[in-house]
Coordinates of C-alpha atoms and ligand atoms in Angstrom, one line a residue:
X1 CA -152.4 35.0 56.3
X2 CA -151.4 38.4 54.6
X3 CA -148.3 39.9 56.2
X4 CA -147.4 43.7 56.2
X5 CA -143.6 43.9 55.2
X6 CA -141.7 46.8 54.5
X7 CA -140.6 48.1 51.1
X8 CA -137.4 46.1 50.9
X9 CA -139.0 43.3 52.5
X10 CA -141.9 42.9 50.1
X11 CA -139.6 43.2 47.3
X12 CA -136.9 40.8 48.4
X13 CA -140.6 38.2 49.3
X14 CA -141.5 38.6 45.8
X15 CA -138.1 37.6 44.2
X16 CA -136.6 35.1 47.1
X17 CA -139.1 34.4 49.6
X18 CA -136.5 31.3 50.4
X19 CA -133.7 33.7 51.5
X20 CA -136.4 35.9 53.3
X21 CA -137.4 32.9 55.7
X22 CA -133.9 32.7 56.1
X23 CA -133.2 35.6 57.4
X24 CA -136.7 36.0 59.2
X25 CA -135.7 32.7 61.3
X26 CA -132.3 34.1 61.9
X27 CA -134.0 37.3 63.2
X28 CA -136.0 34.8 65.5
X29 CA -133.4 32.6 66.6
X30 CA -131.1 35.7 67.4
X31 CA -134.4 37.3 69.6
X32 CA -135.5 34.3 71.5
X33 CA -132.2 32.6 71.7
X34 CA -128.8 34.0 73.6
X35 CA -125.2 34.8 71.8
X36 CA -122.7 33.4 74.4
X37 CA -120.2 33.1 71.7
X38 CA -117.7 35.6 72.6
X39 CA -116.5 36.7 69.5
X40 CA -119.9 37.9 67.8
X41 CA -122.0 40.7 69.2
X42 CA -125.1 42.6 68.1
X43 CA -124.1 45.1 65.8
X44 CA -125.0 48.6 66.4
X45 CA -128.0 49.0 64.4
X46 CA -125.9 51.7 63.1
X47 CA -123.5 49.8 61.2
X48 CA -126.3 47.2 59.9
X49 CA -127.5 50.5 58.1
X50 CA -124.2 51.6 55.9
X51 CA -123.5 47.9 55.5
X52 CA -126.9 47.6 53.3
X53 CA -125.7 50.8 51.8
X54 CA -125.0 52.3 48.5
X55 CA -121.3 52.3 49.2
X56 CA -121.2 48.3 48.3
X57 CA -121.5 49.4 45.0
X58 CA -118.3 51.6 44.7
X59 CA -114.9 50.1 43.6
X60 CA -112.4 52.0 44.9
X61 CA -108.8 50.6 44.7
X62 CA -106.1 52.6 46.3
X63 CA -106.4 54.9 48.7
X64 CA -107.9 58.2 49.8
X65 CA -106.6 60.9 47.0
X66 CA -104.9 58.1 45.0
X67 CA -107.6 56.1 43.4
X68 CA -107.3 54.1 40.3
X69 CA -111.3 54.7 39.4
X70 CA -112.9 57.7 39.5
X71 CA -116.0 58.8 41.3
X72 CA -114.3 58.8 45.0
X73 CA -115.7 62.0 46.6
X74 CA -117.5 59.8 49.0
X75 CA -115.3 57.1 49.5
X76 CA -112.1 58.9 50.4
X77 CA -114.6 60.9 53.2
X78 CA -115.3 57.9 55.2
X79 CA -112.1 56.5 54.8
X80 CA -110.3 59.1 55.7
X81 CA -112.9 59.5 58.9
X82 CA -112.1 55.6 59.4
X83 CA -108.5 55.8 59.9
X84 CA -108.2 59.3 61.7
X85 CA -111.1 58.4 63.8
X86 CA -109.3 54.2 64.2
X87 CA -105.9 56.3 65.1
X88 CA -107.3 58.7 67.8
X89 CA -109.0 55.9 69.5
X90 CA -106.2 53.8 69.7
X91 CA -103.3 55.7 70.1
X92 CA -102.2 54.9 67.0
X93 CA -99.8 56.7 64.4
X94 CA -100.9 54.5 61.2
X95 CA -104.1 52.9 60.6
X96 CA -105.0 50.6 57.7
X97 CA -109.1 50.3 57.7
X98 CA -109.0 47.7 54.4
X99 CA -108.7 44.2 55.7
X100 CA -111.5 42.2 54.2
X101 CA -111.6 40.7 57.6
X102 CA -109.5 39.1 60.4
X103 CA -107.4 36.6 58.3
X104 CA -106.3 38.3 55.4
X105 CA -105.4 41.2 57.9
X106 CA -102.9 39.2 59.6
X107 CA -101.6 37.9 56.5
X108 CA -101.2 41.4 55.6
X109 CA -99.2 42.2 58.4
X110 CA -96.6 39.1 58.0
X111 CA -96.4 39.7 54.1
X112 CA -95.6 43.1 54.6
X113 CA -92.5 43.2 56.5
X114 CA -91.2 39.7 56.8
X115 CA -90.1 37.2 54.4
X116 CA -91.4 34.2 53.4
X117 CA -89.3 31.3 55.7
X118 CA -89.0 33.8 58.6
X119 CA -89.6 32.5 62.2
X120 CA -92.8 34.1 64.2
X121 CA -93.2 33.1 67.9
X122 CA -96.8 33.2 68.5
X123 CA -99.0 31.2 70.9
X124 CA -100.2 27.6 70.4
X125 CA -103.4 27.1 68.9
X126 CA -104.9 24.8 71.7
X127 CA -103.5 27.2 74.5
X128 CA -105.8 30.1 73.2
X129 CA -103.8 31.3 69.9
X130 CA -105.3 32.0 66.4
X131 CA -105.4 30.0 63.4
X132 CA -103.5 32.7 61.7
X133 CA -100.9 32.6 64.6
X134 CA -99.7 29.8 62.4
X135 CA -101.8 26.6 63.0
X136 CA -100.1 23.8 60.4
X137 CA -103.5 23.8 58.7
X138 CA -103.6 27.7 57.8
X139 CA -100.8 28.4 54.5
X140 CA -99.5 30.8 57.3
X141 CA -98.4 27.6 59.0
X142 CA -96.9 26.7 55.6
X143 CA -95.5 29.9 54.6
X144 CA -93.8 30.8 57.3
X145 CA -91.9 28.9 60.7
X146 CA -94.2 29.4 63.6
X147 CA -92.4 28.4 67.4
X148 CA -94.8 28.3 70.1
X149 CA -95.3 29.6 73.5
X150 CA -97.8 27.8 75.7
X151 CA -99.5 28.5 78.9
X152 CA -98.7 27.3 82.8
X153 CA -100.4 23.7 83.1
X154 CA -99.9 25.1 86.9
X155 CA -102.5 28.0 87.0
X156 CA -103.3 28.3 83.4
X157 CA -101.1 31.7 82.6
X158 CA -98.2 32.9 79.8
X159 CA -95.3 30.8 80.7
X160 CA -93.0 33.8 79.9
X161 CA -89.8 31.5 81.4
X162 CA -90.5 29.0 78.7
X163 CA -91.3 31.8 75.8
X164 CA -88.2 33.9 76.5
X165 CA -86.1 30.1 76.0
X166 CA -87.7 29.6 73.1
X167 CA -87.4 33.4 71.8
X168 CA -83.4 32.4 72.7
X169 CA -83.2 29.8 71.2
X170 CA -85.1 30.7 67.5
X171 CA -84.0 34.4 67.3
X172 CA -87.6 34.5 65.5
X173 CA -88.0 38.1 63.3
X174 CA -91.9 38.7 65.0
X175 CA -93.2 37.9 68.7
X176 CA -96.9 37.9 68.0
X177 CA -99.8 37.9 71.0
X178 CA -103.2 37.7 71.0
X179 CA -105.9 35.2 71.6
X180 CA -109.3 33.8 70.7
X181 CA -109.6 31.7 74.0
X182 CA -107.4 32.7 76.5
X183 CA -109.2 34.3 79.3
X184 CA -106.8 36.1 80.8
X185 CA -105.2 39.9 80.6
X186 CA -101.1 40.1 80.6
X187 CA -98.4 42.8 80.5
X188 CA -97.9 43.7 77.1
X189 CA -94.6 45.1 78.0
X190 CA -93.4 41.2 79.0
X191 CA -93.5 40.3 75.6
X192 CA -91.8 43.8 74.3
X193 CA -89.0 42.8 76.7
X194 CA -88.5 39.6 74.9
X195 CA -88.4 40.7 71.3
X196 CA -86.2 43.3 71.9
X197 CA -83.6 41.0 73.6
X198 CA -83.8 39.2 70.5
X199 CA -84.2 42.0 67.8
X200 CA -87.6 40.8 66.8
X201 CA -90.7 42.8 65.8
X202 CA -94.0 42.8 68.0
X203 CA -97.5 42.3 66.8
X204 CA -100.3 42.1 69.5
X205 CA -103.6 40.5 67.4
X206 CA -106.3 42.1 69.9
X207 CA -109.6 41.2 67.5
X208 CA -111.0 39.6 70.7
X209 CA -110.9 42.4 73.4
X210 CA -110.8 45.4 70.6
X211 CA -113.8 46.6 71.6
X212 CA -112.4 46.6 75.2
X213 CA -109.1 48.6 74.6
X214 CA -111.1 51.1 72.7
X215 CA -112.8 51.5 75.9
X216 CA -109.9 51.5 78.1
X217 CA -110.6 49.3 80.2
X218 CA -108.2 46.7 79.2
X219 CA -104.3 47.4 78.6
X220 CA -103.2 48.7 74.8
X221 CA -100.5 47.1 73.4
X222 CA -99.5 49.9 71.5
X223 CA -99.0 51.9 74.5
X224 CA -96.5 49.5 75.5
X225 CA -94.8 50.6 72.9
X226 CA -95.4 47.6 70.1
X227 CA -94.9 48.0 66.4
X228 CA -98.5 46.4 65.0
X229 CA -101.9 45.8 66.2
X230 CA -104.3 44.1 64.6
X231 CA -107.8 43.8 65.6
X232 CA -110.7 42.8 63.4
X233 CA -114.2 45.5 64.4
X234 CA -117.4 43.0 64.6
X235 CA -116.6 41.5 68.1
X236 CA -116.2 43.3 71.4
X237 CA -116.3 46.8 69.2
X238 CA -119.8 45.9 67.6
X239 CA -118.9 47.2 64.0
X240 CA -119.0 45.6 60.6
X241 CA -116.9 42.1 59.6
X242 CA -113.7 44.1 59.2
X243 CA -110.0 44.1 59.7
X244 CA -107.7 47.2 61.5
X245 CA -104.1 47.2 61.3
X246 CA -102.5 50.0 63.3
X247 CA -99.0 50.4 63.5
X248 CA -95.6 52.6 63.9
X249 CA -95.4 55.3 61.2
X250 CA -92.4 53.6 59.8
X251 CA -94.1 50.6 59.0
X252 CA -97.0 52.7 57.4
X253 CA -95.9 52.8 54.0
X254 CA -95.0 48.5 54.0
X255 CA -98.5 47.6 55.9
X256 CA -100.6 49.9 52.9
X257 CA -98.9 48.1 50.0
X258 CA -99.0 44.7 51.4
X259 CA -103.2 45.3 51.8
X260 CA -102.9 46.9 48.6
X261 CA -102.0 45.9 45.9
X262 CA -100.2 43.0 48.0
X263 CA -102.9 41.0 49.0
X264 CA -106.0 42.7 48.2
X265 CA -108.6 44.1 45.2
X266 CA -111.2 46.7 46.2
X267 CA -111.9 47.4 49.7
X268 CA -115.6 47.0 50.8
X269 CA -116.2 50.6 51.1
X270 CA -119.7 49.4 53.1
X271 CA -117.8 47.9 55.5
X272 CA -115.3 50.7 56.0
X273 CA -118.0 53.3 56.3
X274 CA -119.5 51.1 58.8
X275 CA -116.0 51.3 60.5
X276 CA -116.0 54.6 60.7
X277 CA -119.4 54.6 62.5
X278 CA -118.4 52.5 65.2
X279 CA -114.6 54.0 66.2
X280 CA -117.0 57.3 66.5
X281 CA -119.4 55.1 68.6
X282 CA -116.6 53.6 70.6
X283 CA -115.3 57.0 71.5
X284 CA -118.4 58.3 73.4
X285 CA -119.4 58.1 77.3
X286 CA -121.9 55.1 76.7
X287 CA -119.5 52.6 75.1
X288 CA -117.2 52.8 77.8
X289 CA -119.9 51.6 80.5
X290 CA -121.0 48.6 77.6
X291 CA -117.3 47.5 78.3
X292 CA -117.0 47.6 81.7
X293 CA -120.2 45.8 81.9
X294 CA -119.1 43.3 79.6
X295 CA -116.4 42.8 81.8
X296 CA -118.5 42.5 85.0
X297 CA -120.9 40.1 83.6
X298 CA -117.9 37.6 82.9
X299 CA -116.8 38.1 86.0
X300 CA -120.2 37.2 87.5
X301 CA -121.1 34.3 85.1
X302 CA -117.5 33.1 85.9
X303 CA -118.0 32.9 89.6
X304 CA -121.5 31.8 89.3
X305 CA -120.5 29.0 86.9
X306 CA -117.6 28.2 89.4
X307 CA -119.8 27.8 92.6
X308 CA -122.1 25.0 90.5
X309 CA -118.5 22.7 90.1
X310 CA -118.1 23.9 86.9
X311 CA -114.3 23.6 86.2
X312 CA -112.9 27.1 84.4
X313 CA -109.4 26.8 82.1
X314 CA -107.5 29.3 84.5
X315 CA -109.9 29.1 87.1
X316 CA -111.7 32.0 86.0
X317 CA -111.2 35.6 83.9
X318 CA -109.8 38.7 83.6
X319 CA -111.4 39.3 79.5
X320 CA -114.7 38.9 78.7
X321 CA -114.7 35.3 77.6
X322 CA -114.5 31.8 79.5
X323 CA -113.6 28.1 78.5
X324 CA -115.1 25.5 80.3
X325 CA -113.9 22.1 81.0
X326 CA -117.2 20.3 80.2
X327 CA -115.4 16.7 80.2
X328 CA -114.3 17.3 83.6
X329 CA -117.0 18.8 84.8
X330 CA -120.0 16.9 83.1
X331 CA -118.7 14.2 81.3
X332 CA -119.4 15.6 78.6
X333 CA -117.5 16.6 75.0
X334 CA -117.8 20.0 73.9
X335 CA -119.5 19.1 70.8
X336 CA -122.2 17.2 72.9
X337 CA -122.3 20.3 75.2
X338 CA -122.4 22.6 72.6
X339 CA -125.5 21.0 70.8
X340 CA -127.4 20.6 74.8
X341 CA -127.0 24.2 75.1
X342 CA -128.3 24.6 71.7
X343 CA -131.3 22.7 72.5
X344 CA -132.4 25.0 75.2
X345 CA -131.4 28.5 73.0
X346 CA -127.8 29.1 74.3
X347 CA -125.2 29.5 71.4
X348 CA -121.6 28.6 72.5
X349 CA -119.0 27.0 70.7
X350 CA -116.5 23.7 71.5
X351 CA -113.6 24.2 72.4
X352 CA -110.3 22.8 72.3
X353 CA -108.4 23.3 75.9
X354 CA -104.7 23.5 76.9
X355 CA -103.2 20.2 75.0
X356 CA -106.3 18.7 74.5
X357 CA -106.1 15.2 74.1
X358 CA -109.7 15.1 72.0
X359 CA -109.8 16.2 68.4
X360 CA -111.1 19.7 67.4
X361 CA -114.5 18.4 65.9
X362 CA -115.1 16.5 69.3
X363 CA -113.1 18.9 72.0
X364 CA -112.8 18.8 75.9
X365 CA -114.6 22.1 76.1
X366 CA -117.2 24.8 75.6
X367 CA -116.0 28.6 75.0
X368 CA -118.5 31.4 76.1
X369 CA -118.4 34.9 76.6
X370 CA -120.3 38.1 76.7
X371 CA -120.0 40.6 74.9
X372 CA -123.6 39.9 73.1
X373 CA -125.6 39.5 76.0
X374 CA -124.5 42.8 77.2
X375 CA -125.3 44.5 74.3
X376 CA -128.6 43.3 74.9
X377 CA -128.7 45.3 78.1
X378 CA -128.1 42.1 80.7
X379 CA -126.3 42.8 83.8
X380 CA -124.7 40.4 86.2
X381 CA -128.2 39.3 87.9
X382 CA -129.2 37.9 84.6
X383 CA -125.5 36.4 84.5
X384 CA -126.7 34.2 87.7
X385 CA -129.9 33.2 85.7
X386 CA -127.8 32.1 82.4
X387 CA -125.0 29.9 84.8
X388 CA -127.9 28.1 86.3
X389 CA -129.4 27.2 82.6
X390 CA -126.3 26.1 81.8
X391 CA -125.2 24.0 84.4
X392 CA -128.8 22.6 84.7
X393 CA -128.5 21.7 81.0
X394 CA -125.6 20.0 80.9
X395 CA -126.8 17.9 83.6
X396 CA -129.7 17.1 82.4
X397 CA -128.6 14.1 80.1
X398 CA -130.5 14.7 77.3
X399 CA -134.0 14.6 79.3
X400 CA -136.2 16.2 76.5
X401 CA -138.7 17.6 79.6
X402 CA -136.0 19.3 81.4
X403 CA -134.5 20.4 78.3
X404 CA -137.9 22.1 77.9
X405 CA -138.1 23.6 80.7
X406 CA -135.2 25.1 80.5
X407 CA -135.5 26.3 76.8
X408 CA -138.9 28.1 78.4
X409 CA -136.0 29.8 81.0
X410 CA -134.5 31.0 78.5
X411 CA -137.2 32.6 76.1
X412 CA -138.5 34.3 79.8
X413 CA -135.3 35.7 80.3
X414 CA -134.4 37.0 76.5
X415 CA -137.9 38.0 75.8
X416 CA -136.8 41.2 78.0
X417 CA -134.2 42.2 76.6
X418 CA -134.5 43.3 72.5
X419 CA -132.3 42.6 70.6
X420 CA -130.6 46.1 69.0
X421 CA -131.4 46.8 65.3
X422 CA -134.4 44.0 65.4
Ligands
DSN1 N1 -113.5 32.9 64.7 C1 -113.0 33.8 65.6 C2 -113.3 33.4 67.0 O1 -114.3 32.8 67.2 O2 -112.5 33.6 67.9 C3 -111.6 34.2 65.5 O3 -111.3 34.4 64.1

């Protein structure tokens, strides 16, 4: 059979048909199937644009008006956008737009103005913290002395008693928040309280909920008056796989050199003129009701998942993601879980929980979230829908007919709502 493909398409069939099927069944999967994973999204279509743009082609080392190469009328346009347009939305005096992505943007930030050796509090890795919050396994971890602050075993919040002992008793130089799977909101200002009894810097690594302070509908740590925020742009914000450092004017000139020429060669203009797209989208009317949504549908899956005896880490949430205990609930390890759900066209991810006593590869949880689903255009009635496919699922043992059934559900319920850019 003949298929009608666009330009690009046709060209990219005739020199890697392979990698064209690849992406073809990725388009597929990401139609029929749902993104529960709350740190990807669908990309406005948008950014999918300038990423396949002529800007990957452009070195441009430096920064706006003080390039090494030449040939930077463009490039110094949208990056100049980028960071005005990053600053304005959030409240920021500084704004670094050149972080490859979420990892070397954080490394940025501790390279830049502390030493090698120096003590970071920052939370625990099993508790909802990042890897780059100094898990032993990330050279962070190696290059620097990470102490950790965990959550309540009693109700599954920021054990501020315990972190402030700790912050006592380390004198660390940075207090960094932030999480990847903590699903709950705090007072920034709690932790601002702490570093400045101790003389330490603050550092609030938002990638998660970006998206969501942009949109003010969740709190902004610079507002509390913190030094450095960090967010990376593809998750609740929608934007290209990039990194955002904001900070306090006086840390400006330290954050730039430590991107550049610190840690980093050229910046991916493509992905920075993508940025610049999506703070400008984030600004407007419409993005502001995708958050609050977001935020509503977690709330709604939450309870629904709740009311089918599924136990919650925390009991529920105030972000847009949730961990669930899948051993206690189903008997089940999130790895197991996590391949169930994507047997019937859910994508989450395992999870570790609080102290798990299971490995990472074989965890005591599932994280979701959404974020994705959202974008889609689901509201919390479909949120019902997707509770009951996954409860159902992950009581379903591995019946191949149920599973089927189920996997139909799904396809029914996805099939109306497009996916946007596809
Ligand atoms: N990998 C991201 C997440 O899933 O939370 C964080 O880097």
């Amino acid at each position: 059979m003949t298929r009608t493909l666009i330009p690009e398409r046709a060209r990219l069939d005739a020199s890697d048909p392979e990698i064209l099927a690849a992406l073809e069944g990725e388009e597929a999967r990401q139609r029929a199937g749902l993104e529960l994973i709350p740190s990807e999204n669908h990309a406005f279509p948008e950014v999918l644009t300038l990423l396949g743009s002529v800007f990957t082609n452009k070195y441009a080392e430096g920064y706006p008006g003080r390039r090494y190469y030449g040939g930077q009328e463009y490039t110094d346009v949208i990056e100049t956008l980028a960071r005005n347009r990053a600053k304005a939305l959030f409240h920021a005096e500084h704004a670094n737009v050149q972080p490859l992505s979420g990892s070397p943007m954080n490394q940025a930030v501790y390279l830049g103005l502390l030493e090698p050796g120096d003590t970071i509090l920052a939370m625990d890795l099993s508790h909802g913290g990042h890897l780059t919050h100094g898990a032993p396994v990330s050279h962070m971890g190696r290059l620097f002395n990470f102490v950790r602050y965990k959550t309540d075993p009693r109700d599954g919040s920021i054990d501020f008693a315990a972190l402030r002992q700790v912050a006592r008793e380390t004198k660390p130089k940075m207090v960094v928040c932030g999480y990847s799977s903590y699903p709950r909101d705090y007072d920034y200002a709690d932790f601002k309280r702490v570093a400045d009894e101790v003389g330490a810097l603050t550092m609030a690594d938002v990638s998660h909920i970006g998206g969501l302070i942009a949109a003010d509908v969740m709190r902004n740590p610079l507002d509390a008056g913190f030094d450095v925020m960090t967010t990376t742009t593809h998750k609740s914000l929608r934007g290209p796989r990039d990194g955002l450092i904001l900070c306090k004017e006086q840390f400006a000139r330290r954050i730039d050199a430590s991107v550049f020429p610190g840690l980093q060669g050229g910046p991916h203009m493509n992905q920075v003129a993508a940025a610049a797209t999506t703070f400008k989208l984030a600004a407007q009317p419409a993005f502001r009701t995708y958050a609050r949504q977001v935020l509503a549908n977690a709330k709604a899956l939450a309870a629904a998942l709740a009311s089918r005896q599924v136990k919650l880490i925390t009991g529920g949430t105030d972000n847009h993601l949730i961990v669930m205990d899948t051993m206690q609930s189903f008997g089940l390890d999130g790895a197991k879980a996590q391949a169930a759900l994507d047997r019937v066209g859910l994508t989450t991810n395992k999870q570790v929980i609080p102290d798990d006593p299971l490995p990472p590869m074989r965890p005591s949880g599932v994280r979701i979230g959404t974020p994705a689903a959202t974008a889609r255009g689901m509201g919390v009635d479909e949120m019902e829908e997707v509770a009951a496919i996954i409860a159902e699922t992950l009581r379903a043992d591995d019946d191949a007919g149920t599973e089927a059934v189920l996997a139909e559900r799904t396809r029914m319920l996805t099939a109306r709502f497009p996916v946007p850019g596809l």
